[in-house]
Tab-separated table of C-alpha atoms in Angstrom:
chain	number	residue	atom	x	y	z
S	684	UNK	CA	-29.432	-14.641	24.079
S	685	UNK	CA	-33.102	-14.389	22.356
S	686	UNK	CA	-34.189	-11.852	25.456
S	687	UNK	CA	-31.166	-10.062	25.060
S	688	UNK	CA	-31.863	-9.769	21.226
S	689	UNK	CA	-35.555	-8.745	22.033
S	690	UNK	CA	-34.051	-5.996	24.179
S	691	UNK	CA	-31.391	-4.397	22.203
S	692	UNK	CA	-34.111	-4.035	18.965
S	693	UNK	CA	-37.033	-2.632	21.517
S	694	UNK	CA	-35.001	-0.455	23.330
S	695	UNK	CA	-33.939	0.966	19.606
S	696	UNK	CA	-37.596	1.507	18.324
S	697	UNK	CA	-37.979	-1.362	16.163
S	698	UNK	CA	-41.321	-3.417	15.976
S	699	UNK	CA	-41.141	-7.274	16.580
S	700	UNK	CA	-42.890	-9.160	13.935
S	701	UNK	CA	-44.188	-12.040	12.635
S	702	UNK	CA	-44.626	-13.656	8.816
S	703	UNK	CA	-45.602	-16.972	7.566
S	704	UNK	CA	-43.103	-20.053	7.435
S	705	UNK	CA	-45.252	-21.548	4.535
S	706	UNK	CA	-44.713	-19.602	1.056
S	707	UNK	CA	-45.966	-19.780	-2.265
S	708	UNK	CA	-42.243	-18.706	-3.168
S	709	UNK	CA	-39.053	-19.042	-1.105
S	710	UNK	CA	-35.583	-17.448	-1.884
S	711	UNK	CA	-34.249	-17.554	-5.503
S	712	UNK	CA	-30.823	-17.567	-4.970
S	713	UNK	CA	-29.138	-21.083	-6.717
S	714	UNK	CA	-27.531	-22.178	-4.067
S	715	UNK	CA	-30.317	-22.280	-1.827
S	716	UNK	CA	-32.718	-25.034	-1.540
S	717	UNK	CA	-36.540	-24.954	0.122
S	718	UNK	CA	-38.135	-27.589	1.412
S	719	UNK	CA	-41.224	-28.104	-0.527
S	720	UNK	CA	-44.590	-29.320	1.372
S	721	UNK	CA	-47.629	-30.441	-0.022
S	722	UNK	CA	-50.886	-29.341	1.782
S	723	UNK	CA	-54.181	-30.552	1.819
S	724	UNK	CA	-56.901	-28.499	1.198
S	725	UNK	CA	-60.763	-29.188	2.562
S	726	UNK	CA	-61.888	-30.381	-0.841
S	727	UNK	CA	-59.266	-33.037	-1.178
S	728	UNK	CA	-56.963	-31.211	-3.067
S	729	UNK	CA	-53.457	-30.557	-2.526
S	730	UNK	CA	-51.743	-27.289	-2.892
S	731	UNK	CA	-48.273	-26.960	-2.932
S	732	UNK	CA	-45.866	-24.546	-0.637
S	733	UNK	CA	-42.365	-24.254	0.499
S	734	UNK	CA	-40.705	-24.103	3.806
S	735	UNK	CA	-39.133	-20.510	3.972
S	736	UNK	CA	-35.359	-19.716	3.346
S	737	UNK	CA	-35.793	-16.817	4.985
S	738	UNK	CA	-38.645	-14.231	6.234
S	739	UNK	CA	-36.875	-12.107	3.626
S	740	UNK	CA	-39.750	-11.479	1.336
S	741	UNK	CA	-42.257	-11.131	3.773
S	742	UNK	CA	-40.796	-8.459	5.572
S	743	UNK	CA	-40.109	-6.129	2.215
S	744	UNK	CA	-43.685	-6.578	2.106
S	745	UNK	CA	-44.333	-4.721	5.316
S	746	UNK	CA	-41.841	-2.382	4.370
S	747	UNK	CA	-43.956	-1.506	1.771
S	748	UNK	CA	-46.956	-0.952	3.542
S	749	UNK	CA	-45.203	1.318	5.480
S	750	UNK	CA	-43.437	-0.157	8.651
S	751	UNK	CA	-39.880	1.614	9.509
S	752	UNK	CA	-38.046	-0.532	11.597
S	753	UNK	CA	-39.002	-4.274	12.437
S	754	UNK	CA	-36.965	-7.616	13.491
S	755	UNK	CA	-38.280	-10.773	13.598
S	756	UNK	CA	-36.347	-14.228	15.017
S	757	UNK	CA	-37.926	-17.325	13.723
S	758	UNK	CA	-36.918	-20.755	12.326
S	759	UNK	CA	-35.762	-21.267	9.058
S	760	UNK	CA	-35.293	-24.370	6.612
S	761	UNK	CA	-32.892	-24.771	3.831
S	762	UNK	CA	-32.576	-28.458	2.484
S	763	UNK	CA	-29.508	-30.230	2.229
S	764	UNK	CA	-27.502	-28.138	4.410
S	765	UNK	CA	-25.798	-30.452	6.876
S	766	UNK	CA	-22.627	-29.580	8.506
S	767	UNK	CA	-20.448	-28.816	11.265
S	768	UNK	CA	-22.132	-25.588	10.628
S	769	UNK	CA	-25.086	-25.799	8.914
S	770	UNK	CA	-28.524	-27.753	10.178
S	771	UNK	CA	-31.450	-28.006	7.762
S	772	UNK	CA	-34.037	-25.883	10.052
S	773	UNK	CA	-31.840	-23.430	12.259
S	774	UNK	CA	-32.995	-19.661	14.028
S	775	UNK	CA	-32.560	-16.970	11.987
S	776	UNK	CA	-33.002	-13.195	13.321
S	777	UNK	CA	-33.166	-10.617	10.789
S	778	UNK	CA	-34.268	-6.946	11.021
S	779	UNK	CA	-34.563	-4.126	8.092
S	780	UNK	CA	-34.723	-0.162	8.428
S	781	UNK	CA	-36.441	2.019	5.962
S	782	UNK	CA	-34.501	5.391	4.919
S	783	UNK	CA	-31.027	3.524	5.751
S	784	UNK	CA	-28.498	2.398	3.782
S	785	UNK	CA	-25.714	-0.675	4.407
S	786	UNK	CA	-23.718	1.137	6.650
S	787	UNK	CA	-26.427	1.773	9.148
S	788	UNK	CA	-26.824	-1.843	9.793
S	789	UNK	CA	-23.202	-2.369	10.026
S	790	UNK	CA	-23.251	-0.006	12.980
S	791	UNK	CA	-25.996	-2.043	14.526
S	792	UNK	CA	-24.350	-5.213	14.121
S	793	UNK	CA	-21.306	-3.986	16.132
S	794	UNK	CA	-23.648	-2.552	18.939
S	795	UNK	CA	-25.728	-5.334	18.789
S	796	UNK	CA	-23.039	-7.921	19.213
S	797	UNK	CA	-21.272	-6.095	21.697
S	798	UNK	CA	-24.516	-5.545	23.344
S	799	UNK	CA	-25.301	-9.640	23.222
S	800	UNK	CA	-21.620	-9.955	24.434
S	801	UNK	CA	-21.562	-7.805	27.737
S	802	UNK	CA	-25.315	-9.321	28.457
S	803	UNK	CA	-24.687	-12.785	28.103
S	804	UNK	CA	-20.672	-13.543	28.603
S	805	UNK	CA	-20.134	-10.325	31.065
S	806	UNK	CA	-17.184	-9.319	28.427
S	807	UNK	CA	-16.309	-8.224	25.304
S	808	UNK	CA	-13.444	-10.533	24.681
S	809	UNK	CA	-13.832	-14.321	23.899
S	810	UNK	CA	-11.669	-17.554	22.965
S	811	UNK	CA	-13.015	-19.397	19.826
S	812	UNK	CA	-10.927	-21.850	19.035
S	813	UNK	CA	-7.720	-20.740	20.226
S	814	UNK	CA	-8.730	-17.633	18.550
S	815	UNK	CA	-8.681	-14.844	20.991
S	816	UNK	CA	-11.308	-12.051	19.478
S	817	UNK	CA	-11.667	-8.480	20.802
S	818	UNK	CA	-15.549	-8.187	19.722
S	819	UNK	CA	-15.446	-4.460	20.943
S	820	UNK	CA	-16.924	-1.745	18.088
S	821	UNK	CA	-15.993	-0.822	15.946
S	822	UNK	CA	-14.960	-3.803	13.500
S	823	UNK	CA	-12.707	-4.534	11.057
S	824	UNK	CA	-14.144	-3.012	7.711
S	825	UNK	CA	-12.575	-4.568	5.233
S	826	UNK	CA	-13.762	-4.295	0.814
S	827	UNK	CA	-14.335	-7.620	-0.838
S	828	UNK	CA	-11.453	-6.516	-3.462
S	829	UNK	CA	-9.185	-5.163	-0.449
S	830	UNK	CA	-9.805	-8.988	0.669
S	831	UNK	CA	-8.996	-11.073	-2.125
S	832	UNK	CA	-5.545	-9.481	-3.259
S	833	UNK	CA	-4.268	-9.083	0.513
S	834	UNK	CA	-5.008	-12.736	1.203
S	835	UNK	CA	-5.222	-13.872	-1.934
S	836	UNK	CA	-3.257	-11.933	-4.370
S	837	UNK	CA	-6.002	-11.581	-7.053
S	838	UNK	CA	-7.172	-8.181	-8.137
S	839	UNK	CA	-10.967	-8.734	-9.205
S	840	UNK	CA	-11.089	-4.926	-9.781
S	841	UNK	CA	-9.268	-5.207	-12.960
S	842	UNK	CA	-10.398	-9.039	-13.628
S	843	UNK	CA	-13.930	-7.844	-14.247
S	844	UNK	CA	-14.886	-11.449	-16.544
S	845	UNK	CA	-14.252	-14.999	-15.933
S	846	UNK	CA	-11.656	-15.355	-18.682
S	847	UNK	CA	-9.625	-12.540	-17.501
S	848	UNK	CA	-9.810	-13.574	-13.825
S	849	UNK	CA	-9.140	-17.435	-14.452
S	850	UNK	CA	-5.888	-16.038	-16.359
S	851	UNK	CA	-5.493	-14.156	-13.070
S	852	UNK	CA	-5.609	-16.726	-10.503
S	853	UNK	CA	-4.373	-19.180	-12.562
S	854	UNK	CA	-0.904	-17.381	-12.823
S	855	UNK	CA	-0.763	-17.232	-8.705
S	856	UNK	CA	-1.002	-20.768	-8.737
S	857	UNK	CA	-4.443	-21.595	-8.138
S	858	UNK	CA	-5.443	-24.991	-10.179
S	859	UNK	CA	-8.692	-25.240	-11.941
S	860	UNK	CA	-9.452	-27.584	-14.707
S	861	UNK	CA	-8.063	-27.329	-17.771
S	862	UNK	CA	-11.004	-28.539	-19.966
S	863	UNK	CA	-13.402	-26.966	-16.858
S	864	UNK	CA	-16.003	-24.548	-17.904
S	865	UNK	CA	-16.360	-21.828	-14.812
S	866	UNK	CA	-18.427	-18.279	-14.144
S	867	UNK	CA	-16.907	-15.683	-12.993
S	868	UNK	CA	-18.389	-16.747	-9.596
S	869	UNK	CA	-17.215	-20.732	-9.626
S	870	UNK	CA	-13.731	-18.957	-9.760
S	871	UNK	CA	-14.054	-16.482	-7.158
S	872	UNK	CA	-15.637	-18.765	-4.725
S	873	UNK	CA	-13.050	-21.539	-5.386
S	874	UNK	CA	-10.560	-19.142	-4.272
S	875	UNK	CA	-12.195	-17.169	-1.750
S	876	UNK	CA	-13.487	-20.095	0.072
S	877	UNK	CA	-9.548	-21.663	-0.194
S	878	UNK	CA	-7.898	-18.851	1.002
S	879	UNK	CA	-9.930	-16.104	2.033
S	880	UNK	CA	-12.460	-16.828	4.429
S	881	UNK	CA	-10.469	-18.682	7.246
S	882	UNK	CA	-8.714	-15.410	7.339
S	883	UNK	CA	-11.108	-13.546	8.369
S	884	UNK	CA	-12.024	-12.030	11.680
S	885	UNK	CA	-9.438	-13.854	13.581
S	886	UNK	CA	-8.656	-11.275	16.274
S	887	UNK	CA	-11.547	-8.900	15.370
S	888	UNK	CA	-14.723	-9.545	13.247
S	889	UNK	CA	-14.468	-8.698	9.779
S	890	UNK	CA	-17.364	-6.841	7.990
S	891	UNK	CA	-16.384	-7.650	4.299
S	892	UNK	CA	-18.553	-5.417	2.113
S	893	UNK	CA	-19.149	-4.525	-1.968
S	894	UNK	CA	-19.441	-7.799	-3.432
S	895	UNK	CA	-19.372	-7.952	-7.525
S	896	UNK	CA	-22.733	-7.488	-8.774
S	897	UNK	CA	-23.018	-10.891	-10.224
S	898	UNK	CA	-23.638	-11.723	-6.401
S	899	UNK	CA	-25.722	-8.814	-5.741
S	900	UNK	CA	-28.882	-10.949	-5.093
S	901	UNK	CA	-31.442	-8.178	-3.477
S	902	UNK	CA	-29.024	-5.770	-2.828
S	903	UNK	CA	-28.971	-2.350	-4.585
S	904	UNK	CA	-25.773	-1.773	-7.061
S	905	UNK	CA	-23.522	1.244	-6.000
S	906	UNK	CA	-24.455	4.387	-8.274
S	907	UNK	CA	-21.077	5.397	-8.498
S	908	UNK	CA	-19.442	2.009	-9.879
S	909	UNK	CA	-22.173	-0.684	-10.278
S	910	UNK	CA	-19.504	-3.244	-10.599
S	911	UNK	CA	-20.205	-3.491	-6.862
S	912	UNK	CA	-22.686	-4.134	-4.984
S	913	UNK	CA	-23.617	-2.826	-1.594
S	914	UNK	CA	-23.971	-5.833	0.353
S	915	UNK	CA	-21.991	-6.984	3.221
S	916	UNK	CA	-21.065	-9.764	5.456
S	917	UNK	CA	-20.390	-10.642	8.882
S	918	UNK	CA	-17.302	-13.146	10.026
S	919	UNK	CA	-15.349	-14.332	13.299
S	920	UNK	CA	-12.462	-16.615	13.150
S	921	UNK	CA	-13.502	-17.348	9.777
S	922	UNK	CA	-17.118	-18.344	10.989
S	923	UNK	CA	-19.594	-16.618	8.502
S	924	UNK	CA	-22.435	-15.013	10.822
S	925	UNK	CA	-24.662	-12.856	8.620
S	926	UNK	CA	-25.590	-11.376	4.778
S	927	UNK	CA	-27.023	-7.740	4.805
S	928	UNK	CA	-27.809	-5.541	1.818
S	929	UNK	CA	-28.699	-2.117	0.983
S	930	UNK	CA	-31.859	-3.325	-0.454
S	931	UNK	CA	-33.115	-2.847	-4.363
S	932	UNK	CA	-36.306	-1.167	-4.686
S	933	UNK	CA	-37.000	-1.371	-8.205
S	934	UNK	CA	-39.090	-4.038	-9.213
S	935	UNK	CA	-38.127	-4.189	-12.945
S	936	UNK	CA	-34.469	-5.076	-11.552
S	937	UNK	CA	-34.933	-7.201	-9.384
S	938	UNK	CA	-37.638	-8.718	-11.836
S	939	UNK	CA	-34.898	-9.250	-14.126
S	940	UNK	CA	-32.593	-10.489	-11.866
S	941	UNK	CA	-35.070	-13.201	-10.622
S	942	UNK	CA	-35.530	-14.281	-13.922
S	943	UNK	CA	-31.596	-14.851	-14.489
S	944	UNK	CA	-31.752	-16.901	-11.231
S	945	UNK	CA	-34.945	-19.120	-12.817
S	946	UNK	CA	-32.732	-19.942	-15.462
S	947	UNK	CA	-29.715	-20.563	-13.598
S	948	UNK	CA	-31.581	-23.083	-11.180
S	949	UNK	CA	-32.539	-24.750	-13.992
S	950	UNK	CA	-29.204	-25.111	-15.575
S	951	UNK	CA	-28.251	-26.495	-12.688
S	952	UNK	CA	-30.594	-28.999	-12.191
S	953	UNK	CA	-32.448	-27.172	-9.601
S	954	UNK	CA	-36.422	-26.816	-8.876
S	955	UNK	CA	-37.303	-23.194	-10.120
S	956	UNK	CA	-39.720	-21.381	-7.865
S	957	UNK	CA	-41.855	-19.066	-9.065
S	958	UNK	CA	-41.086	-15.175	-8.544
S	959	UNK	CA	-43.024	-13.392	-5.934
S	960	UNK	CA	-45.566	-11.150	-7.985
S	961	UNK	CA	-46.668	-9.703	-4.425
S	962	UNK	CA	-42.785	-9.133	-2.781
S	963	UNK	CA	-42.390	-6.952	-6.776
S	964	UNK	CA	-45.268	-5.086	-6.057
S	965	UNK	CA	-44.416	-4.611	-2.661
S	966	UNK	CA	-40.471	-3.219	-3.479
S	967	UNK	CA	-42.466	-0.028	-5.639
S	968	UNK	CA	-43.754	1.462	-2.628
S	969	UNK	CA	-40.604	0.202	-0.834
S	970	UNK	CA	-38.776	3.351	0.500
S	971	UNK	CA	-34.784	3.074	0.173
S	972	UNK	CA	-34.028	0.679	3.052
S	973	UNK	CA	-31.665	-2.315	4.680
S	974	UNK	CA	-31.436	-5.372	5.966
S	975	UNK	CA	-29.754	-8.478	7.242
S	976	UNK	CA	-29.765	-12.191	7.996
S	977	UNK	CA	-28.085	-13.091	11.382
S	978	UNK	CA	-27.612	-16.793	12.023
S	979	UNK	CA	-28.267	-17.021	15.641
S	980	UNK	CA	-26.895	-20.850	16.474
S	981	UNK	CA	-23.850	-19.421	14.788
S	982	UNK	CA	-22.961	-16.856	16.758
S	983	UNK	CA	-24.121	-19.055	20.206
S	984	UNK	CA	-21.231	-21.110	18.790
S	985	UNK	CA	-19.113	-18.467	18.886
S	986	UNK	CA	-20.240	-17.601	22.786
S	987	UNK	CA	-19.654	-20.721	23.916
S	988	UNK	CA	-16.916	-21.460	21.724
S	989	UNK	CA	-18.254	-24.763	20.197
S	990	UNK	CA	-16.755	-26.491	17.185
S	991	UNK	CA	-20.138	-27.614	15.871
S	992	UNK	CA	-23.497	-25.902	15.282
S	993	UNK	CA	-25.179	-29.556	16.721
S	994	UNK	CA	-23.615	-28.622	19.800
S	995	UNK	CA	-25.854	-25.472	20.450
S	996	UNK	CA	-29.001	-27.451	19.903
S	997	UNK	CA	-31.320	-29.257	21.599
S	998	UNK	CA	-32.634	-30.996	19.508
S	999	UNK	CA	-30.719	-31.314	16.360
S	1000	UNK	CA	-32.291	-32.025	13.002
S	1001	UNK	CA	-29.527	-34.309	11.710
């Protein structure tokens, strides 16, 4: 799998890289967790870092200083996050193009997988279970809105705050609290996780793309209706494989938005990490670009059609 990986990316012109695992500031987002270490320096004194999310920041850096196309595959840590498909450290590829938008990486996704799929299994068809999936380009493109009222039956077009679209889902019969307090996300996640996401990718995988802005993250808003943003992901018989954005570039943004995210963690109880005065720097000489996140032990699961993401591993964390 890693060769074939390797292959597809040189074979397309892209550089393979390599970026610290120990950062003075790992991902913002609040649902995220780092693992924080605490080093010791020659003096005696101890400095602290973090265990990186993801090589995210790192690689916008490069971008920066002027590298086009680059992958890298490396291990990443995100604490707490045990499951049947989650493991605290796990391999993570991810890869970024300058002068592209979202929908170049969704076409490499499809080649790439198909590629991975012909190399590895010697077909383009697989069984997951009892899921048979055609995993032949091009996939099923499906909008995050399109989603949620065809499975669902909630239009978050027209729901656009969290009273309106509690109203909303609340008259199709979802239940949430009655003396609950919930964002606008806590509702759509209660009933896209419910409903939604097993749905997806059953006989084809799904690329679900546009996300409301309020889960935007890095990715760049759409000029023509920033309700949405343009950020996609990646699922198989409801098994979510990756999170790619067109990527924001301007540093006031995403300044802002990091700050919203400090305060958020700590409303939450959270640790809040410090924002990454070099990545903000870095995103001014960014040229408009993309990226993605690809867990790899997820989609081995999906190769070898295994229920449980220890299964794929060695050596499993937990």
């Amino acid at each position: 799998m890693i060769q074939g990986v390797r292959q597809f990316f040189v074979e397309q012109g892209f550089v393979e890289v390599e970026t610290p695992a120990l950062v003075d500031s790992p991902g913002m987002e609040p649902h995220l967790s780092a693992l924080e270490i605490h080093c010791t320096l020659p003096d005696g004194k101890k400095k602290r870092k973090f265990l990186h999310t993801s090589p995210e920041y790192c690689m916008k850096k490069l971008l920066g200083a002027g590298w086009g196309k680059i992958f890298q595959i490396c291990r990443v840590f995100r604490d707490g996050e045990v499951g049947p498909t989650h493991q605290i450290e796990f391999t993570m590829l991810e890869w970024y193009r300058a002068h592209a938008d979202y929908r170049r990486i969704m076409e490499d996704c499809e080649e790439l997988i198909g590629h991975l799929a012909e190399r590895v299994l010697g077909r383009n068809e697989i069984s997951y279970q009892g899921k048979r999936i055609d995993l032949t380009p091009p996939f099923q493109r499906l909008s995050v809105a399109r989603a949620m009222s065809l499975y669902a039956g909630v239009d978050i077009g027209r729901n656009r705050d969290a009273p309106s679209l509690l109203e909303e889902v609340r008259s199709k019969g979802y239940r949430f609290d009655p003396d609950g307090t919930y964002s606008y996300d806590d509702i759509f996640f209660k009933v896209f996780l419910e409903v939604v996401e097993p749905a997806l990718g059953l006989t084809k995988p799904t690329i679900l793309y546009d996300y409301p802005a309020s889960m935007a993250a890095l990715a760049r808003l759409k000029a023509e209706n920033p309700f949405w943003a343009e950020r996609f992901e990646i699922y198989a018989a409801g098994l979510e494989l990756a999170n790619a954005f067109s990527e924001l570039n301007d540093p006031l943004e995403q300044r802002g938005r990091f700050e919203e995210e400090q305060k958020l963690r700590a409303r939450l109880g959270k640790p809040v990490y410090p924002i990454d005065e070099e990545l903000l720097g870095a995103l001014s000489r960014m040229p408009p670009s993309a990226g993605i996140a690809l867990g790899l032990d997820r989609l081995v699961m999906l190769f070898c059609d295994a229920p449980s993401i220890q299964e794929v591993l060695a050596f499993p964390t937990f």
